[in-house]
Amino acid sequence: MAWTCSGNSNRELIKNLKRENLIASDEVEQAMLSVDRGKYCLDEYRGAKAENASYQDRPLPIGHGATISAPHMHAQCLELMLEHMKHPECRILDVGSGSGYLVACIASLISQRNSPGAAKVVGIDHIPELVEMSIKNLKSDRSDLLDDGYAEIHEGDGYKGWAESAPYDAIHVGAAAPSIPQALIDQLKVGGRLVIPVGPQGGDQWLTIVDKKAGGELSKTKYEAVRYVPLVPKQN
């Protein structure tokens, strides 16, 4: 079904995702419409010469062994976290933020309900070149999200999270870990949700939903089988 969602423009791509019910809510639709995926892909995948690859519903390389996930996966993850991103002054963490696309979508979404400075998404990536690229991409596409404090991106170790802004209402991880990092569980707010692909590279991986209940009890659900690049720790 997902391959039928590809389009020749960002609007066409998002409308196709909505048509196939991969986007279920108006909030996620508006957020993804307001962020141009093409600006978060490499130049070689943009424009007519590339057959508008940046608007196809498939993952694409962004350099340094990393990828930007397929749009339907980003849509699904946004929907899975949506109720946790509606809280006033919510804090969201995006681990393995890559080219910055999902950070921009989340920032756009939380800006619908919060005044500047009241809520934010933090993106972290262990590759400094991708951190630099992602900030450049946001400045090109949605500089207001940086200027108004809805988004910030840092170099960091995904296995360690980003304690400075914890606890988080929702945490998204854009690469597969062999097991769920304890630091991410510790940084998740009670009542919060972690969405993470779990499993070995080349083996069975599951997009896993972790909900933190009262008292710290965890509810874990295998949502769907997936294939992601591995979550790599930052090298010292």
GROMACS .gro file of N, CA, C and O in nm, residues 63-189:
model
  508
   63GLY      N    1   2.378   1.018   0.361
   63GLY     CA    2   2.522   1.022   0.384
   63GLY      C    3   2.560   0.963   0.518
   63GLY      O    4   2.477   0.948   0.609
   64HIS      N    5   2.687   0.925   0.531
   64HIS     CA    6   2.744   0.876   0.657
   64HIS      C    7   2.676   0.748   0.707
   64HIS      O    8   2.668   0.723   0.828
   65GLY      N    9   2.624   0.669   0.612
   65GLY     CA   10   2.559   0.544   0.648
   65GLY      C   11   2.420   0.559   0.706
   65GLY      O   12   2.362   0.461   0.755
   66ALA      N   13   2.365   0.679   0.700
   66ALA     CA   14   2.232   0.707   0.757
   66ALA      C   15   2.130   0.724   0.647
   66ALA      O   16   2.163   0.745   0.529
   67THR      N   17   2.003   0.716   0.683
   67THR     CA   18   1.894   0.734   0.587
   67THR      C   19   1.788   0.825   0.647
   67THR      O   20   1.779   0.841   0.769
   68ILE      N   21   1.707   0.883   0.559
   68ILE     CA   22   1.581   0.945   0.600
   68ILE      C   23   1.474   0.839   0.577
   68ILE      O   24   1.467   0.779   0.469
   69SER      N   25   1.396   0.809   0.679
   69SER     CA   26   1.297   0.701   0.671
   69SER      C   27   1.192   0.731   0.566
   69SER      O   28   1.171   0.845   0.524
   70ALA      N   29   1.122   0.625   0.524
   70ALA     CA   30   1.011   0.641   0.431
   70ALA      C   31   0.903   0.729   0.495
   70ALA      O   32   0.878   0.719   0.616
   71PRO      N   33   0.838   0.814   0.417
   71PRO     CA   34   0.736   0.903   0.473
   71PRO      C   35   0.625   0.832   0.549
   71PRO      O   36   0.576   0.884   0.650
   72HIS      N   37   0.586   0.712   0.504
   72HIS     CA   38   0.477   0.644   0.576
   72HIS      C   39   0.520   0.603   0.716
   72HIS      O   40   0.438   0.600   0.808
   73MET      N   41   0.650   0.576   0.735
   73MET     CA   42   0.698   0.544   0.869
   73MET      C   43   0.697   0.667   0.959
   73MET      O   44   0.658   0.660   1.077
   74HIS      N   45   0.738   0.780   0.904
   74HIS     CA   46   0.732   0.903   0.982
   74HIS      C   47   0.587   0.936   1.018
   74HIS      O   48   0.559   0.977   1.132
   75ALA      N   49   0.497   0.919   0.924
   75ALA     CA   50   0.356   0.946   0.951
   75ALA      C   51   0.303   0.857   1.062
   75ALA      O   52   0.235   0.903   1.154
   76GLN      N   53   0.334   0.728   1.054
   76GLN     CA   54   0.288   0.635   1.156
   76GLN      C   55   0.343   0.670   1.294
   76GLN      O   56   0.269   0.667   1.394
   77CYS      N   57   0.471   0.704   1.299
   77CYS     CA   58   0.532   0.738   1.429
   77CYS      C   59   0.473   0.866   1.486
   77CYS      O   60   0.452   0.876   1.608
   78LEU      N   61   0.446   0.964   1.402
   78LEU     CA   62   0.380   1.085   1.450
   78LEU      C   63   0.242   1.054   1.507
   78LEU      O   64   0.204   1.106   1.612
   79GLU      N   65   0.168   0.970   1.439
   79GLU     CA   66   0.035   0.933   1.488
   79GLU      C   67   0.045   0.857   1.621
   79GLU      O   68  -0.037   0.877   1.711
   80LEU      N   69   0.144   0.770   1.633
   80LEU     CA   70   0.161   0.692   1.756
   80LEU      C   71   0.195   0.780   1.875
   80LEU      O   72   0.163   0.747   1.990
   81MET      N   73   0.260   0.893   1.850
   81MET     CA   74   0.300   0.984   1.958
   81MET      C   75   0.204   1.101   1.977
   81MET      O   76   0.221   1.180   2.070
   82LEU      N   77   0.107   1.113   1.889
   82LEU     CA   78   0.026   1.235   1.882
   82LEU      C   79  -0.035   1.276   2.015
   82LEU      O   80  -0.024   1.392   2.057
   83GLU      N   81  -0.101   1.184   2.084
   83GLU     CA   82  -0.169   1.220   2.208
   83GLU      C   83  -0.071   1.268   2.314
   83GLU      O   84  -0.108   1.346   2.403
   84HIS      N   85   0.054   1.226   2.304
   84HIS     CA   86   0.156   1.266   2.401
   84HIS      C   87   0.221   1.398   2.362
   84HIS      O   88   0.298   1.454   2.441
   85MET      N   89   0.193   1.446   2.242
   85MET     CA   90   0.247   1.574   2.197
   85MET      C   91   0.144   1.687   2.207
   85MET      O   92   0.170   1.798   2.166
   86LYS      N   93   0.027   1.655   2.262
   86LYS     CA   94  -0.077   1.755   2.279
   86LYS      C   95  -0.070   1.823   2.416
   86LYS      O   96  -0.139   1.921   2.440
   87HIS      N   97   0.013   1.770   2.505
   87HIS     CA   98   0.022   1.825   2.639
   87HIS      C   99   0.082   1.966   2.635
   87HIS      O  100   0.179   1.989   2.561
   88PRO      N  101   0.029   2.059   2.713
   88PRO     CA  102   0.093   2.191   2.722
   88PRO      C  103   0.237   2.178   2.771
   88PRO      O  104   0.267   2.098   2.860
   89GLU      N  105   0.325   2.254   2.710
   89GLU     CA  106   0.466   2.255   2.747
   89GLU      C  107   0.531   2.117   2.737
   89GLU      O  108   0.618   2.080   2.816
   90CYS      N  109   0.488   2.039   2.638
   90CYS     CA  110   0.543   1.904   2.622
   90CYS      C  111   0.689   1.910   2.579
   90CYS      O  112   0.736   2.008   2.520
   91ARG      N  113   0.760   1.804   2.609
   91ARG     CA  114   0.900   1.786   2.568
   91ARG      C  115   0.909   1.656   2.490
   91ARG      O  116   0.865   1.551   2.537
   92ILE      N  117   0.969   1.662   2.372
   92ILE     CA  118   0.981   1.546   2.284
   92ILE      C  119   1.129   1.528   2.250
   92ILE      O  120   1.201   1.626   2.228
   93LEU      N  121   1.173   1.403   2.242
   93LEU     CA  122   1.311   1.372   2.204
   93LEU      C  123   1.310   1.287   2.078
   93LEU      O  124   1.238   1.187   2.071
   94ASP      N  125   1.389   1.328   1.978
   94ASP     CA  126   1.407   1.250   1.855
   94ASP      C  127   1.551   1.202   1.849
   94ASP      O  128   1.643   1.282   1.828
   95VAL      N  129   1.570   1.073   1.866
   95VAL     CA  130   1.703   1.012   1.869
   95VAL      C  131   1.739   0.964   1.728
   95VAL      O  132   1.661   0.894   1.664
   96GLY      N  133   1.859   1.003   1.682
   96GLY     CA  134   1.897   0.971   1.545
   96GLY      C  135   1.824   1.062   1.449
   96GLY      O  136   1.760   1.018   1.354
   97SER      N  137   1.836   1.192   1.473
   97SER     CA  138   1.753   1.291   1.402
   97SER      C  139   1.795   1.314   1.258
   97SER      O  140   1.722   1.379   1.183
   98GLY      N  141   1.911   1.262   1.218
   98GLY     CA  142   1.948   1.260   1.076
   98GLY      C  143   1.947   1.396   1.011
   98GLY      O  144   2.012   1.491   1.056
   99SER      N  145   1.869   1.409   0.905
   99SER     CA  146   1.864   1.534   0.829
   99SER      C  147   1.768   1.636   0.889
   99SER      O  148   1.754   1.746   0.835
  100GLY      N  149   1.701   1.601   0.999
  100GLY     CA  150   1.617   1.697   1.069
  100GLY      C  151   1.470   1.697   1.031
  100GLY      O  152   1.392   1.775   1.085
  101TYR      N  153   1.431   1.608   0.940
  101TYR     CA  154   1.293   1.612   0.889
  101TYR      C  155   1.190   1.589   0.999
  101TYR      O  156   1.094   1.666   1.014
  102LEU      N  157   1.206   1.482   1.076
  102LEU     CA  158   1.104   1.452   1.177
  102LEU      C  159   1.105   1.557   1.288
  102LEU      O  160   1.000   1.591   1.342
  103VAL      N  161   1.222   1.609   1.322
  103VAL     CA  162   1.228   1.718   1.419
  103VAL      C  163   1.141   1.834   1.372
  103VAL      O  164   1.064   1.892   1.449
  104ALA      N  165   1.153   1.868   1.243
  104ALA     CA  166   1.073   1.978   1.188
  104ALA      C  167   0.924   1.947   1.194
  104ALA      O  168   0.843   2.034   1.228
  105CYS      N  169   0.886   1.824   1.160
  105CYS     CA  170   0.744   1.785   1.164
  105CYS      C  171   0.690   1.793   1.307
  105CYS      O  172   0.579   1.843   1.330
  106ILE      N  173   0.766   1.741   1.403
  106ILE     CA  174   0.721   1.745   1.542
  106ILE      C  175   0.711   1.890   1.591
  106ILE      O  176   0.614   1.928   1.656
  107ALA      N  177   0.811   1.971   1.558
  107ALA     CA  178   0.810   2.111   1.601
  107ALA      C  179   0.690   2.184   1.541
  107ALA      O  180   0.625   2.265   1.608
  108SER      N  181   0.661   2.156   1.415
  108SER     CA  182   0.544   2.218   1.352
  108SER      C  183   0.416   2.175   1.422
  108SER      O  184   0.325   2.256   1.446
  109LEU      N  185   0.409   2.048   1.457
  109LEU     CA  186   0.289   1.995   1.522
  109LEU      C  187   0.269   2.059   1.660
  109LEU      O  188   0.159   2.104   1.692
  110ILE      N  189   0.373   2.064   1.742
  110ILE     CA  190   0.355   2.119   1.877
  110ILE      C  191   0.334   2.269   1.874
  110ILE      O  192   0.275   2.326   1.966
  111SER      N  193   0.379   2.335   1.766
  111SER     CA  194   0.356   2.479   1.755
  111SER      C  195   0.209   2.511   1.733
  111SER      O  196   0.167   2.625   1.756
  112GLN      N  197   0.131   2.412   1.690
  112GLN     CA  198  -0.013   2.434   1.669
  112GLN      C  199  -0.086   2.461   1.799
  112GLN      O  200  -0.193   2.522   1.799
  113ARG      N  201  -0.029   2.412   1.912
  113ARG     CA  202  -0.100   2.420   2.040
  113ARG      C  203  -0.025   2.499   2.147
  113ARG      O  204  -0.078   2.517   2.257
  114ASN      N  205   0.098   2.541   2.119
  114ASN     CA  206   0.181   2.604   2.221
  114ASN      C  207   0.237   2.736   2.174
  114ASN      O  208   0.270   2.752   2.056
  115SER      N  209   0.253   2.829   2.266
  115SER     CA  210   0.320   2.954   2.237
  115SER      C  211   0.470   2.930   2.227
  115SER      O  212   0.521   2.833   2.283
  116PRO      N  213   0.543   3.018   2.158
  116PRO     CA  214   0.688   3.001   2.149
  116PRO      C  215   0.753   2.988   2.287
  116PRO      O  216   0.720   3.063   2.380
  117GLY      N  217   0.841   2.889   2.299
  117GLY     CA  218   0.911   2.866   2.424
  117GLY      C  219   0.839   2.777   2.522
  117GLY      O  220   0.899   2.734   2.622
  118ALA      N  221   0.712   2.744   2.495
  118ALA     CA  222   0.636   2.663   2.591
  118ALA      C  223   0.659   2.514   2.573
  118ALA      O  224   0.649   2.437   2.667
  119ALA      N  225   0.688   2.470   2.452
  119ALA     CA  226   0.710   2.329   2.423
  119ALA      C  227   0.824   2.319   2.323
  119ALA      O  228   0.851   2.412   2.248
  120LYS      N  229   0.891   2.203   2.321
  120LYS     CA  230   1.001   2.189   2.227
  120LYS      C  231   1.030   2.043   2.198
  120LYS      O  232   0.995   1.953   2.275
  121VAL      N  233   1.095   2.021   2.084
  121VAL     CA  234   1.149   1.892   2.048
  121VAL      C  235   1.301   1.905   2.040
  121VAL      O  236   1.353   2.004   1.987
  122VAL      N  237   1.369   1.807   2.097
  122VAL     CA  238   1.515   1.801   2.094
  122VAL      C  239   1.555   1.687   2.001
  122VAL      O  240   1.512   1.573   2.020
  123GLY      N  241   1.637   1.717   1.902
  123GLY     CA  242   1.692   1.614   1.816
  123GLY      C  243   1.838   1.591   1.851
  123GLY      O  244   1.910   1.686   1.881
  124ILE      N  245   1.880   1.463   1.851
  124ILE     CA  246   2.022   1.433   1.873
  124ILE      C  247   2.069   1.333   1.769
  124ILE      O  248   1.995   1.245   1.726
  125ASP      N  249   2.193   1.350   1.727
  125ASP     CA  250   2.257   1.256   1.636
  125ASP      C  251   2.405   1.248   1.671
  125ASP      O  252   2.464   1.349   1.712
  126HIS      N  253   2.464   1.129   1.654
  126HIS     CA  254   2.604   1.112   1.692
  126HIS      C  255   2.701   1.157   1.584
  126HIS      O  256   2.821   1.163   1.607
  127ILE      N  257   2.648   1.191   1.464
  127ILE     CA  258   2.734   1.231   1.352
  127ILE      C  259   2.731   1.383   1.340
  127ILE      O  260   2.627   1.442   1.305
  128PRO      N  261   2.842   1.451   1.367
  128PRO     CA  262   2.840   1.599   1.367
  128PRO      C  263   2.802   1.658   1.232
  128PRO      O  264   2.737   1.763   1.227
  129GLU      N  265   2.840   1.592   1.121
  129GLU     CA  266   2.805   1.643   0.989
  129GLU      C  267   2.654   1.643   0.968
  129GLU      O  268   2.599   1.732   0.902
  130LEU      N  269   2.585   1.543   1.023
  130LEU     CA  270   2.439   1.538   1.010
  130LEU      C  271   2.373   1.643   1.098
  130LEU      O  272   2.270   1.701   1.061
  131VAL      N  273   2.429   1.668   1.215
  131VAL     CA  274   2.377   1.775   1.300
  131VAL      C  275   2.386   1.909   1.227
  131VAL      O  276   2.289   1.986   1.223
  132GLU      N  277   2.502   1.934   1.167
  132GLU     CA  278   2.520   2.058   1.091
  132GLU      C  279   2.422   2.065   0.974
  132GLU      O  280   2.361   2.170   0.948
  133MET      N  281   2.408   1.953   0.901
  133MET     CA  282   2.316   1.950   0.787
  133MET      C  283   2.172   1.974   0.831
  133MET      O  284   2.098   2.050   0.767
  134SER      N  285   2.132   1.912   0.940
  134SER     CA  286   1.993   1.922   0.984
  134SER      C  287   1.957   2.064   1.024
  134SER      O  288   1.848   2.114   0.994
  135ILE      N  289   2.049   2.132   1.091
  135ILE     CA  290   2.023   2.271   1.130
  135ILE      C  291   2.014   2.359   1.006
  135ILE      O  292   1.926   2.446   0.995
  136LYS      N  293   2.102   2.333   0.910
  136LYS     CA  294   2.098   2.406   0.783
  136LYS      C  295   1.965   2.382   0.711
  136LYS      O  296   1.904   2.475   0.657
  137ASN      N  297   1.918   2.256   0.713
  137ASN     CA  298   1.791   2.223   0.647
  137ASN      C  299   1.673   2.296   0.711
  137ASN      O  300   1.587   2.350   0.642
  138LEU      N  301   1.671   2.297   0.845
  138LEU     CA  302   1.562   2.367   0.914
  138LEU      C  303   1.566   2.517   0.887
  138LEU      O  304   1.461   2.580   0.869
  139LYS      N  305   1.685   2.573   0.883
  139LYS     CA  306   1.696   2.716   0.854
  139LYS      C  307   1.646   2.748   0.714
  139LYS      O  308   1.588   2.854   0.690
  140SER      N  309   1.666   2.654   0.621
  140SER     CA  310   1.621   2.674   0.483
  140SER      C  311   1.470   2.658   0.470
  140SER      O  312   1.405   2.731   0.394
  141ASP      N  313   1.414   2.563   0.545
  141ASP     CA  314   1.272   2.529   0.528
  141ASP      C  315   1.182   2.598   0.629
  141ASP      O  316   1.083   2.660   0.593
  142ARG      N  317   1.213   2.586   0.758
  142ARG     CA  318   1.128   2.639   0.865
  142ARG      C  319   1.214   2.703   0.973
  142ARG      O  320   1.220   2.656   1.085
  143SER      N  321   1.280   2.813   0.938
  143SER     CA  322   1.368   2.880   1.034
  143SER      C  323   1.291   2.927   1.157
  143SER      O  324   1.348   2.941   1.267
  144ASP      N  325   1.160   2.951   1.141
  144ASP     CA  326   1.080   2.997   1.255
  144ASP      C  327   1.077   2.896   1.369
  144ASP      O  328   1.068   2.934   1.485
  145LEU      N  329   1.087   2.768   1.336
  145LEU     CA  330   1.081   2.665   1.439
  145LEU      C  331   1.205   2.669   1.528
  145LEU      O  332   1.198   2.640   1.648
  146LEU      N  333   1.318   2.707   1.471
  146LEU     CA  334   1.440   2.727   1.549
  146LEU      C  335   1.435   2.861   1.622
  146LEU      O  336   1.465   2.869   1.742
  147ASP      N  337   1.396   2.963   1.551
  147ASP     CA  338   1.395   3.098   1.609
  147ASP      C  339   1.300   3.108   1.729
  147ASP      O  340   1.329   3.178   1.827
  148ASP      N  341   1.186   3.038   1.721
  148ASP     CA  342   1.086   3.045   1.828
  148ASP      C  343   1.108   2.942   1.938
  148ASP      O  344   1.029   2.935   2.033
  149GLY      N  345   1.213   2.862   1.926
  149GLY     CA  346   1.248   2.769   2.031
  149GLY      C  347   1.170   2.639   2.034
  149GLY      O  348   1.176   2.565   2.132
  150TYR      N  349   1.098   2.611   1.925
  150TYR     CA  350   1.024   2.484   1.919
  150TYR      C  351   1.116   2.365   1.889
  150TYR      O  352   1.079   2.251   1.915
  151ALA      N  353   1.231   2.391   1.832
  151ALA     CA  354   1.322   2.283   1.793
  151ALA      C  355   1.466   2.320   1.825
  151ALA      O  356   1.507   2.436   1.813
  152GLU      N  357   1.542   2.219   1.867
  152GLU     CA  358   1.686   2.233   1.882
  152GLU      C  359   1.750   2.098   1.851
  152GLU      O  360   1.687   1.993   1.871
  153ILE      N  361   1.871   2.100   1.797
  153ILE     CA  362   1.939   1.977   1.756
  153ILE      C  363   2.082   1.980   1.810
  153ILE      O  364   2.151   2.082   1.800
  154HIS      N  365   2.125   1.866   1.865
  154HIS     CA  366   2.255   1.857   1.928
  154HIS      C  367   2.328   1.731   1.884
  154HIS      O  368   2.266   1.632   1.843
  155GLU      N  369   2.459   1.734   1.896
  155GLU     CA  370   2.539   1.614   1.878
  155GLU      C  371   2.535   1.535   2.009
  155GLU      O  372   2.561   1.590   2.116
  156GLY      N  373   2.499   1.408   2.000
  156GLY     CA  374   2.488   1.329   2.121
  156GLY      C  375   2.478   1.180   2.092
  156GLY      O  376   2.464   1.138   1.977
  157ASP      N  377   2.485   1.102   2.197
  157ASP     CA  378   2.481   0.956   2.191
  157ASP      C  379   2.337   0.910   2.212
  157ASP      O  380   2.281   0.931   2.320
  158GLY      N  381   2.279   0.847   2.110
  158GLY     CA  382   2.141   0.804   2.120
  158GLY      C  383   2.115   0.706   2.233
  158GLY      O  384   2.004   0.701   2.288
  159TYR      N  385   2.215   0.627   2.269
  159TYR     CA  386   2.199   0.532   2.378
  159TYR      C  387   2.190   0.601   2.514
  159TYR      O  388   2.140   0.543   2.611
  160LYS      N  389   2.238   0.725   2.519
  160LYS     CA  390   2.236   0.800   2.645
  160LYS      C  391   2.125   0.904   2.651
  160LYS      O  392   2.104   0.967   2.756
  161GLY      N  393   2.056   0.925   2.538
  161GLY     CA  394   1.950   1.024   2.535
  161GLY      C  395   2.004   1.165   2.550
  161GLY      O  396   2.119   1.195   2.516
  162TRP      N  397   1.919   1.254   2.603
  162TRP     CA  398   1.959   1.394   2.625
  162TRP      C  399   1.897   1.438   2.756
  162TRP      O  400   1.786   1.490   2.763
  163ALA      N  401   1.974   1.415   2.865
  163ALA     CA  402   1.921   1.434   3.000
  163ALA      C  403   1.888   1.579   3.030
  163ALA      O  404   1.802   1.607   3.116
  164GLU      N  405   1.953   1.673   2.961
  164GLU     CA  406   1.935   1.815   2.993
  164GLU      C  407   1.790   1.862   2.983
  164GLU      O  408   1.749   1.952   3.055
  165SER      N  409   1.711   1.801   2.894
  165SER     CA  410   1.573   1.846   2.876
  165SER      C  411   1.471   1.744   2.925
  165SER      O  412   1.351   1.762   2.904
  166ALA      N  413   1.517   1.636   2.987
  166ALA     CA  414   1.427   1.532   3.038
  166ALA      C  415   1.351   1.585   3.161
  166ALA      O  416   1.395   1.680   3.226
  167PRO      N  417   1.237   1.522   3.194
  167PRO     CA  418   1.177   1.404   3.129
  167PRO      C  419   1.095   1.442   3.006
  167PRO      O  420   1.050   1.557   2.992
  168TYR      N  421   1.074   1.343   2.919
  168TYR     CA  422   1.006   1.365   2.792
  168TYR      C  423   0.867   1.302   2.790
  168TYR      O  424   0.848   1.191   2.841
  169ASP      N  425   0.775   1.372   2.727
  169ASP     CA  426   0.641   1.317   2.706
  169ASP      C  427   0.642   1.207   2.601
  169ASP      O  428   0.561   1.114   2.607
  170ALA      N  429   0.732   1.220   2.504
  170ALA     CA  430   0.744   1.119   2.399
  170ALA      C  431   0.888   1.116   2.350
  170ALA      O  432   0.954   1.220   2.344
  171ILE      N  433   0.934   0.995   2.317
  171ILE     CA  434   1.067   0.977   2.259
  171ILE      C  435   1.053   0.891   2.134
  171ILE      O  436   0.990   0.785   2.138
  172HIS      N  437   1.112   0.939   2.026
  172HIS     CA  438   1.116   0.861   1.901
  172HIS      C  439   1.261   0.827   1.872
  172HIS      O  440   1.351   0.909   1.888
  173VAL      N  441   1.283   0.703   1.828
  173VAL     CA  442   1.416   0.660   1.790
  173VAL      C  443   1.412   0.617   1.643
  173VAL      O  444   1.328   0.534   1.604
  174GLY      N  445   1.501   0.674   1.562
  174GLY     CA  446   1.497   0.652   1.418
  174GLY      C  447   1.595   0.549   1.368
  174GLY      O  448   1.626   0.546   1.248
  175ALA      N  449   1.647   0.464   1.458
  175ALA     CA  450   1.738   0.356   1.420
  175ALA      C  451   1.717   0.242   1.518
  175ALA      O  452   1.670   0.263   1.630
  176ALA      N  453   1.752   0.121   1.474
  176ALA     CA  454   1.720   0.002   1.553
  176ALA      C  455   1.827  -0.027   1.657
  176ALA      O  456   1.946  -0.033   1.626
  177ALA      N  457   1.784  -0.049   1.781
  177ALA     CA  458   1.872  -0.091   1.889
  177ALA      C  459   1.848  -0.239   1.918
  177ALA      O  460   1.734  -0.286   1.909
  178PRO      N  461   1.953  -0.313   1.954
  178PRO     CA  462   1.932  -0.454   1.985
  178PRO      C  463   1.843  -0.475   2.107
  178PRO      O  464   1.776  -0.577   2.119
  179SER      N  465   1.843  -0.379   2.198
  179SER     CA  466   1.753  -0.378   2.314
  179SER      C  467   1.723  -0.233   2.346
  179SER      O  468   1.789  -0.141   2.297
  180ILE      N  469   1.625  -0.212   2.430
  180ILE     CA  470   1.583  -0.075   2.461
  180ILE      C  471   1.683  -0.011   2.557
  180ILE      O  472   1.704  -0.062   2.668
  181PRO      N  473   1.746   0.100   2.520
  181PRO     CA  474   1.843   0.165   2.609
  181PRO      C  475   1.777   0.212   2.740
  181PRO      O  476   1.674   0.279   2.738
  182GLN      N  477   1.840   0.177   2.852
  182GLN     CA  478   1.783   0.212   2.982
  182GLN      C  479   1.775   0.363   3.000
  182GLN      O  480   1.681   0.413   3.062
  183ALA      N  481   1.871   0.437   2.944
  183ALA     CA  482   1.869   0.583   2.960
  183ALA      C  483   1.742   0.644   2.902
  183ALA      O  484   1.689   0.741   2.956
  184LEU      N  485   1.693   0.588   2.792
  184LEU     CA  486   1.571   0.642   2.731
  184LEU      C  487   1.449   0.613   2.819
  184LEU      O  488   1.359   0.697   2.830
  185ILE      N  489   1.446   0.497   2.880
  185ILE     CA  490   1.337   0.465   2.972
  185ILE      C  491   1.342   0.559   3.093
  185ILE      O  492   1.240   0.612   3.137
  186ASP      N  493   1.463   0.582   3.144
  186ASP     CA  494   1.479   0.671   3.260
  186ASP      C  495   1.435   0.813   3.228
  186ASP      O  496   1.383   0.884   3.317
  187GLN      N  497   1.457   0.858   3.104
  187GLN     CA  498   1.425   0.996   3.066
  187GLN      C  499   1.281   1.013   3.019
  187GLN      O  500   1.239   1.126   2.990
  188LEU      N  501   1.206   0.904   3.016
  188LEU     CA  502   1.065   0.910   2.975
  188LEU      C  503   0.979   0.946   3.095
  188LEU      O  504   0.991   0.887   3.203
  189LYS      N  505   0.892   1.043   3.076
  189LYS     CA  506   0.803   1.086   3.183
  189LYS      C  507   0.700   0.977   3.214
  189LYS      O  508   0.660   0.900   3.126
   0.00000   0.00000   0.00000
